[in-house]
Short mmCIF file of C-alpha atoms in Angstrom, two decimals:
data_model
loop_
_atom_site.label_atom_id
_atom_site.label_comp_id
_atom_site.label_asym_id
_atom_site.label_seq_id
_atom_site.Cartn_x
_atom_site.Cartn_y
_atom_site.Cartn_z
CA MET A 1 -11.10 -78.96 55.32
CA ASN A 2 -12.33 -79.55 51.95
CA LYS A 3 -15.76 -78.91 50.61
CA ASN A 4 -17.50 -81.82 51.41
CA SER A 5 -16.41 -81.51 54.92
CA ILE A 6 -17.55 -77.89 54.65
CA HIS A 7 -20.91 -78.59 53.16
CA ASN A 8 -21.24 -80.82 56.26
CA LEU A 9 -20.05 -78.60 58.74
CA LEU A 10 -23.30 -75.91 57.86
CA GLU A 11 -25.75 -78.22 57.48
CA ASN A 12 -25.45 -79.34 61.39
CA LEU A 13 -25.10 -76.52 62.06
CA GLU A 14 -28.46 -75.52 60.28
CA SER A 15 -30.10 -78.93 61.54
CA ASP A 16 -28.93 -77.95 65.19
CA LYS A 17 -30.24 -74.17 64.74
CA GLN A 18 -33.95 -75.42 63.30
CA ALA A 19 -33.45 -77.78 66.49
CA ILE A 20 -32.78 -74.55 68.27
CA MET A 21 -35.69 -72.13 67.66
CA GLY A 22 -38.40 -75.73 68.05
CA LYS A 23 -37.62 -75.80 71.20
CA GLU A 24 -37.78 -73.10 71.38
CA SER A 25 -40.83 -72.76 69.99
CA ILE A 26 -42.77 -75.62 71.96
CA VAL A 27 -41.76 -73.19 75.92
CA SER A 28 -42.92 -70.08 73.92
CA TYR A 29 -46.27 -71.97 73.57
CA LYS A 30 -46.04 -73.52 76.58
CA MET A 31 -45.46 -69.65 78.29
CA LYS A 32 -47.79 -68.67 76.41
CA LEU A 33 -51.01 -71.17 77.04
CA VAL A 34 -49.47 -71.27 80.90
CA LEU A 35 -50.10 -67.16 80.67
CA ALA A 36 -53.38 -67.80 79.13
CA LEU A 37 -54.60 -69.76 81.96
CA VAL A 38 -53.78 -68.25 84.32
CA THR A 39 -55.06 -64.60 83.23
CA LEU A 40 -58.24 -66.62 82.60
CA GLN A 41 -58.03 -67.02 86.46
CA LEU A 42 -58.05 -63.47 87.51
CA CYS A 43 -60.63 -62.56 85.12
CA PHE A 44 -62.51 -64.72 87.07
CA SER A 45 -61.19 -63.24 90.27
CA GLY A 46 -61.32 -60.14 90.00
CA PHE A 47 -64.61 -60.94 89.04
CA HIS A 48 -65.33 -62.19 92.44
CA ILE A 49 -64.13 -58.71 93.99
CA VAL A 50 -65.63 -56.35 92.03
CA SER A 51 -69.43 -57.54 91.89
CA ARG A 52 -68.81 -57.72 95.95
CA VAL A 53 -68.03 -54.09 94.73
CA ALA A 54 -70.49 -54.19 93.38
CA LEU A 55 -73.31 -55.41 95.69
CA ASN A 56 -71.14 -53.06 98.49
CA ILE A 57 -71.54 -49.22 96.65
CA GLY A 58 -76.08 -50.59 96.88
CA VAL A 59 -76.01 -51.72 92.52
CA SER A 60 -78.81 -53.98 92.91
CA LYS A 61 -78.60 -57.39 93.59
CA VAL A 62 -81.72 -58.05 89.65
CA VAL A 63 -80.33 -54.65 87.98
CA TYR A 64 -76.53 -56.35 88.54
CA PRO A 65 -77.42 -59.59 85.75
CA VAL A 66 -79.28 -57.13 83.37
CA TYR A 67 -77.16 -55.08 82.58
CA ARG A 68 -74.27 -57.83 82.62
CA ASN A 69 -76.42 -60.01 79.74
CA ILE A 70 -77.12 -56.84 77.81
CA ILE A 71 -73.44 -55.95 77.25
CA ALA A 72 -72.55 -59.70 76.98
CA LEU A 73 -75.00 -60.90 74.30
CA LEU A 74 -74.12 -57.02 72.06
CA LEU A 75 -70.57 -58.63 72.73
CA LEU A 76 -71.17 -62.14 71.57
CA SER A 77 -74.35 -62.27 68.80
CA PRO A 78 -72.20 -61.04 66.03
CA PHE A 79 -69.24 -63.17 66.31
CA ALA A 80 -72.09 -65.47 65.83
CA TYR A 81 -73.70 -64.14 63.44
CA PHE A 82 -70.79 -63.70 61.28
CA LEU A 83 -68.63 -66.63 61.75
CA GLU A 84 -71.21 -69.70 61.50
CA LYS A 85 -73.27 -68.46 59.43
CA LYS A 86 -72.26 -71.83 57.75
CA GLU A 87 -73.05 -74.44 60.43
CA ARG A 88 -75.72 -72.59 62.55
CA PRO A 89 -79.01 -75.17 61.71
CA PRO A 90 -82.21 -74.39 60.99
CA LEU A 91 -84.60 -72.69 63.77
CA THR A 92 -87.03 -74.72 65.29
CA PHE A 93 -90.54 -74.51 68.18
CA SER A 94 -88.86 -77.67 70.12
CA LEU A 95 -84.46 -75.83 69.74
CA LEU A 96 -85.99 -72.56 71.32
CA VAL A 97 -88.03 -74.50 73.75
CA GLN A 98 -84.10 -75.82 75.12
CA PHE A 99 -82.57 -72.30 74.12
CA PHE A 100 -85.44 -70.88 77.11
CA LEU A 101 -84.65 -74.15 80.07
CA LEU A 102 -81.01 -73.47 79.18
CA ALA A 103 -81.25 -70.35 79.54
CA LEU A 104 -82.94 -70.77 83.43
CA LEU A 105 -80.39 -72.61 84.43
CA GLY A 106 -77.49 -71.18 83.14
CA ILE A 107 -77.84 -68.02 83.26
CA THR A 108 -80.81 -66.72 85.04
CA ALA A 109 -80.61 -69.19 88.46
CA ASN A 110 -76.87 -69.68 87.91
CA GLN A 111 -76.27 -66.03 88.88
CA GLY A 112 -79.05 -64.79 91.11
CA PHE A 113 -78.01 -67.53 92.62
CA TYR A 114 -74.47 -66.37 92.14
CA ILE A 115 -75.68 -63.07 92.71
CA LEU A 116 -77.74 -63.28 96.27
CA GLY A 117 -74.71 -66.65 97.73
CA LEU A 118 -72.13 -63.46 97.02
CA TYR A 119 -74.56 -60.87 98.97
CA TYR A 120 -75.00 -63.50 102.54
CA ALA A 121 -71.13 -65.03 102.16
CA SER A 122 -67.62 -63.58 100.77
CA PRO A 123 -66.54 -64.16 97.07
CA THR A 124 -63.07 -66.72 98.91
CA LEU A 125 -66.10 -68.99 99.60
CA ALA A 126 -68.19 -68.45 96.45
CA SER A 127 -64.75 -69.09 95.14
CA ALA A 128 -64.01 -71.99 97.42
CA MET A 129 -67.53 -73.98 96.45
CA GLN A 130 -67.27 -73.30 92.96
CA ASN A 131 -65.25 -75.76 92.81
CA SER A 132 -67.48 -78.76 93.37
CA VAL A 133 -69.16 -77.98 90.47
CA PRO A 134 -67.40 -80.75 88.14
CA ALA A 135 -68.40 -83.08 90.87
CA ILE A 136 -71.88 -82.05 90.57
CA THR A 137 -71.37 -82.48 86.80
CA PHE A 138 -70.79 -85.56 86.86
CA LEU A 139 -73.34 -87.12 89.45
CA ALA A 140 -76.24 -85.26 87.73
CA ALA A 141 -75.23 -86.97 84.49
CA SER A 142 -74.89 -90.37 86.69
CA ALA A 143 -78.28 -90.73 87.20
CA LEU A 144 -79.83 -89.33 84.59
CA ARG A 145 -77.48 -91.98 82.52
CA LEU A 146 -75.16 -90.04 80.96
CA GLU A 147 -72.41 -91.14 82.78
CA GLN A 148 -70.85 -94.84 82.78
CA ILE A 149 -69.91 -95.71 86.70
CA ASN A 150 -67.47 -99.12 87.32
CA ILE A 151 -65.92 -99.20 90.38
CA ALA A 152 -64.48 -102.06 90.16
CA ARG A 153 -62.08 -99.53 87.50
CA LYS A 154 -59.61 -96.91 89.22
CA ASP A 155 -60.99 -94.56 86.95
CA GLY A 156 -64.39 -95.03 87.66
CA LEU A 157 -63.87 -95.55 92.01
CA ALA A 158 -61.78 -91.96 92.05
CA LYS A 159 -64.40 -90.25 90.05
CA VAL A 160 -67.14 -91.46 92.67
CA LEU A 161 -64.54 -91.28 95.12
CA GLY A 162 -63.83 -87.08 94.53
CA THR A 163 -67.53 -86.50 94.22
CA ILE A 164 -67.93 -87.99 98.43
CA VAL A 165 -64.75 -85.97 99.10
CA SER A 166 -66.27 -82.26 97.65
CA VAL A 167 -69.67 -82.63 98.56
CA GLY A 168 -67.96 -83.87 102.12
CA GLY A 169 -65.99 -80.23 101.09
CA ALA A 170 -68.86 -78.09 100.26
CA THR A 171 -71.37 -79.54 103.38
CA VAL A 172 -68.01 -79.16 105.60
CA ILE A 173 -67.74 -74.88 104.75
CA THR A 174 -72.20 -74.79 104.66
CA LEU A 175 -72.22 -75.89 108.79
CA TYR A 176 -68.92 -75.47 110.01
CA LYS A 177 -67.34 -71.99 110.30
CA GLY A 178 -65.00 -72.23 112.74
CA PRO A 179 -62.37 -69.97 114.08
CA ILE A 180 -61.20 -67.32 112.06
CA LEU A 181 -57.64 -67.48 110.52
CA LEU A 182 -57.42 -63.47 108.77
CA HIS A 183 -60.14 -61.21 109.76
CA GLN A 184 -59.80 -57.08 109.01
CA SER A 185 -62.54 -56.35 108.96
CA ASN A 186 -66.29 -57.12 110.70
CA ASN A 187 -68.82 -57.28 107.65
CA MET A 188 -72.43 -59.39 109.42
CA GLN A 189 -72.41 -61.37 107.12
CA ASN A 190 -74.80 -64.44 106.81
CA TRP A 191 -73.67 -67.89 106.35
CA THR A 192 -75.57 -70.21 106.47
CA LEU A 193 -78.03 -69.11 104.01
CA GLY A 194 -74.57 -67.74 101.83
CA CYS A 195 -74.11 -71.83 101.11
CA ILE A 196 -77.22 -73.04 100.40
CA TYR A 197 -77.66 -69.93 97.64
CA LEU A 198 -73.93 -71.17 96.58
CA LEU A 199 -74.60 -74.38 96.71
CA GLY A 200 -78.06 -73.37 94.45
CA HIS A 201 -75.40 -71.43 91.70
CA CYS A 202 -73.31 -74.94 91.65
CA LEU A 203 -76.39 -76.72 91.21
CA SER A 204 -77.48 -74.78 88.80
CA TRP A 205 -74.69 -75.17 86.96
CA ALA A 206 -73.97 -78.13 86.73
CA GLY A 207 -77.81 -78.81 85.37
CA TRP A 208 -76.96 -76.88 82.73
CA LEU A 209 -73.14 -78.39 81.71
CA VAL A 210 -75.18 -81.14 81.71
CA PHE A 211 -78.69 -80.84 79.48
CA GLN A 212 -76.45 -78.36 77.71
CA ALA A 213 -74.15 -81.12 75.80
CA PRO A 214 -77.88 -82.92 74.13
CA VAL A 215 -78.77 -79.61 73.04
CA LEU A 216 -75.01 -78.49 71.08
CA LYS A 217 -75.50 -82.00 69.65
CA LYS A 218 -78.80 -80.85 67.78
CA TYR A 219 -77.47 -77.59 67.72
CA PRO A 220 -73.44 -77.30 68.03
CA ALA A 221 -73.35 -73.52 66.76
CA LYS A 222 -71.89 -73.01 69.81
CA LEU A 223 -71.53 -69.41 69.30
CA THR A 224 -75.15 -68.33 68.61
CA LEU A 225 -76.81 -70.54 71.21
CA THR A 226 -75.15 -69.42 73.75
CA SER A 227 -76.25 -65.92 71.86
CA PHE A 228 -79.87 -67.26 72.22
CA THR A 229 -79.30 -68.06 76.48
CA CYS A 230 -77.65 -64.70 76.46
CA PHE A 231 -81.39 -62.91 75.42
CA PHE A 232 -83.56 -65.24 76.50
CA GLY A 233 -81.92 -65.09 80.60
CA LEU A 234 -82.14 -61.14 79.73
CA ILE A 235 -86.15 -61.58 79.59
CA GLN A 236 -86.41 -63.78 82.29
CA PHE A 237 -84.27 -60.98 84.61
CA LEU A 238 -86.16 -59.20 82.89
CA VAL A 239 -89.88 -60.30 83.74
CA ILE A 240 -87.90 -60.58 87.51
CA ALA A 241 -87.23 -56.73 87.37
CA ALA A 242 -90.66 -56.09 86.18
CA PHE A 243 -92.23 -56.92 89.70
CA VAL A 244 -89.32 -56.70 92.50
CA GLU A 245 -86.50 -54.15 90.47
CA THR A 246 -90.05 -50.96 90.01
CA ASP A 247 -87.72 -48.24 91.62
CA PHE A 248 -86.23 -46.55 88.48
CA ASN A 249 -83.40 -44.72 90.75
CA ASN A 250 -82.05 -48.03 90.84
CA TRP A 251 -81.75 -48.20 87.58
CA LYS A 252 -79.71 -45.06 86.81
CA ILE A 253 -76.10 -45.72 86.52
CA GLN A 254 -74.71 -42.32 89.22
CA SER A 255 -70.60 -43.62 89.67
CA MET A 256 -68.02 -43.92 87.44
CA GLU A 257 -67.57 -46.77 89.88
CA GLU A 258 -71.18 -48.64 89.09
CA LEU A 259 -69.72 -48.71 85.72
CA PHE A 260 -66.78 -49.53 86.67
CA THR A 261 -68.84 -53.09 87.87
CA ILE A 262 -70.25 -53.37 84.81
CA LEU A 263 -68.56 -53.31 81.94
CA TYR A 264 -66.23 -55.66 83.60
CA ALA A 265 -68.75 -57.57 84.38
CA GLY A 266 -70.03 -57.85 80.82
CA ILE A 267 -66.56 -56.82 78.35
CA VAL A 268 -64.74 -58.89 81.10
CA ALA A 269 -66.74 -61.81 82.79
CA SER A 270 -69.12 -62.64 80.05
CA GLY A 271 -66.91 -61.68 76.61
CA ILE A 272 -62.94 -61.82 77.62
CA VAL A 273 -63.65 -65.04 79.98
CA PHE A 274 -65.47 -66.93 76.28
CA SER A 275 -63.40 -66.24 74.37
CA ILE A 276 -59.65 -66.87 76.12
CA GLN A 277 -61.76 -70.10 77.83
CA THR A 278 -62.84 -71.32 74.35
CA TRP A 279 -59.12 -70.77 73.12
CA CYS A 280 -57.74 -73.13 76.55
CA ILE A 281 -60.59 -75.60 75.38
CA HIS A 282 -59.37 -75.83 71.76
CA LYS A 283 -55.53 -76.27 72.42
CA VAL A 284 -55.33 -78.95 75.41
CA GLY A 285 -58.87 -79.55 75.98
CA PRO A 286 -61.34 -78.46 79.54
CA VAL A 287 -59.33 -80.83 82.00
CA PHE A 288 -56.44 -79.24 81.63
CA VAL A 289 -58.13 -75.55 81.42
CA ALA A 290 -59.78 -77.55 85.08
CA ILE A 291 -56.89 -78.50 86.49
CA PHE A 292 -55.84 -74.06 87.43
CA GLN A 293 -59.36 -73.99 88.76
CA PRO A 294 -57.78 -73.59 92.25
CA LEU A 295 -54.58 -71.05 91.59
CA GLN A 296 -58.44 -68.68 91.72
CA MET A 297 -59.81 -69.57 94.65
CA LEU A 298 -56.07 -68.88 96.18
CA LEU A 299 -55.81 -65.15 94.16
CA VAL A 300 -59.28 -64.92 95.67
CA ALA A 301 -59.01 -65.47 98.91
CA ILE A 302 -55.45 -62.79 98.34
CA MET A 303 -57.61 -60.53 96.67
CA ALA A 304 -60.77 -60.10 99.09
CA PHE A 305 -58.34 -59.56 101.88
CA VAL A 306 -55.98 -57.19 100.55
CA ILE A 307 -59.29 -54.86 98.11
CA LEU A 308 -62.21 -55.88 100.86
CA GLY A 309 -61.29 -56.63 104.88
CA ASP A 310 -63.32 -60.05 104.34
CA LYS A 311 -62.36 -62.98 106.91
CA LEU A 312 -60.80 -66.56 106.82
CA TYR A 313 -62.47 -68.89 108.67
CA SER A 314 -60.60 -72.05 108.44
CA GLY A 315 -63.71 -73.83 108.93
CA CYS A 316 -63.29 -72.30 105.23
CA VAL A 317 -60.35 -73.00 103.94
CA PHE A 318 -60.84 -77.31 105.24
CA GLY A 319 -64.03 -77.46 102.30
CA ALA A 320 -61.98 -76.22 100.37
CA VAL A 321 -59.67 -78.70 100.55
CA LEU A 322 -61.39 -80.64 100.22
CA ILE A 323 -63.26 -79.62 97.23
CA VAL A 324 -59.86 -79.36 95.93
CA VAL A 325 -58.52 -83.02 96.56
CA GLY A 326 -62.11 -84.28 95.20
CA LEU A 327 -61.88 -82.30 91.65
CA TYR A 328 -57.80 -84.06 90.64
CA LEU A 329 -59.80 -87.18 91.91
CA VAL A 330 -61.97 -86.35 89.26
CA LEU A 331 -60.24 -85.32 86.84
CA TRP A 332 -58.18 -87.56 87.11
CA GLY A 333 -60.81 -90.23 87.17
CA LYS A 334 -62.18 -88.58 83.00
CA THR A 335 -58.61 -89.03 82.07
CA GLU A 336 -57.93 -91.93 82.51
CA GLU A 337 -61.35 -93.19 81.85
CA LYS A 338 -60.54 -91.36 78.69
CA LYS A 339 -56.88 -94.07 78.14
CA ILE A 340 -58.96 -96.68 78.36
CA GLY A 341 -61.22 -95.77 75.98
CA ASN A 342 -58.51 -95.02 73.91
CA VAL A 343 -56.94 -98.03 73.88
CA ALA A 344 -60.42 -100.25 73.60
CA ILE A 345 -60.63 -98.09 69.93
CA ASP A 346 -57.84 -98.14 69.11
CA LYS A 347 -58.85 -101.76 69.02
CA GLU A 348 -61.62 -102.11 67.38
CA THR A 349 -58.91 -100.70 65.00
CA LEU A 350 -57.41 -103.47 64.46
CA LYS A 351 -59.89 -105.87 64.78
CA GLN A 352 -61.38 -104.75 61.95
CA HIS A 353 -59.18 -103.60 60.15
CA LEU A 354 -57.84 -107.03 60.56
CA LEU A 355 -61.61 -108.06 59.36
CA ILE A 356 -60.96 -106.02 56.34
CA ASP A 357 -57.99 -107.19 55.36
CA PRO A 358 -56.21 -111.18 57.42
CA GLU A 359 -53.65 -110.55 55.03
CA ILE A 360 -52.17 -108.17 58.23
CA GLY A 361 -53.24 -110.81 60.58
CA ASP A 362 -52.06 -113.52 58.73
CA HIS A 363 -48.53 -110.67 58.23
CA ILE A 364 -49.10 -110.70 62.83
CA GLN A 365 -48.62 -114.14 63.45
CA ASP A 366 -45.60 -114.25 60.92
CA GLU A 367 -44.12 -112.16 63.84
CA ARG A 368 -45.70 -114.18 66.40
CA ASN A 369 -43.83 -117.16 65.58
CA LYS A 370 -40.61 -115.62 64.76
CA SER A 371 -39.91 -114.34 68.33
#
């Protein structure tokens, strides 16, 4: 074997090695991403269970979100201050009013309705109802002319059908219990009232998502916006507490169990979840992150049955299936809409190039004549 052959062999081995390392890095990246998304849903699932435990051991329905938002504010505000110094626009009175209204929807109403819904219903039901948020968001955005509907196209039809199916699933859950599929305990719950509160929670969450979009355009510092939202939400909950939670003993943390539930709500549900979710959305976009949402429902159902001994009704399962089908229809419609939008942008870009440089058009015409 001559020197050139040996040199070529070594080059081929090196290129094969780099190709293998490249494939391994891609697999490693995908594994990290999937692990992060599963961890995100585990953290969310744990929050449903921990919140129910907090209510079971007597933690106040007002004190719980107050402590949660105090911890979240202490965690987020330092990062917001140091990381967004250069991109933070000047504050105006109009922006502060919008932050206050965002807090009213995204913190006070959202968390308040959630706690009340969880108190009267179950973690599984709460998790199932949350899958309807994308469809409700689409409905609200369409009503405000922030979202375009074109049922003549398959993406528009998918979004409309997905919304109808999701709302239908939420209606089934609210109005129809059905026979019990799994049952361990005899805890009495007000199913309908819980569903109404959880629907309020989903509507508030969807409203917050819709109204947050135009505010972010004016004030793109997301961490700072979130910190202000937490601050105003905390103030609003404290005002509510001044009227409904006057017993000082309810503000005392009386056991390690209570401390754990509050710390989990503040650190994990508001801090860690926010960080993981932001990273995942940055890497793969909100649609792919939302695809993993139904996993949370399955995890919550298992954990609620094993840890809390919750009942599982057939009506909840049937409604949850409809909501998930609707969720995927809406997500598919949004994905297709984005693809169509990208094609339109590419065509417009080509048109601009043709207007700027006629030689490009001549070249394309020559190629067509040759073919």
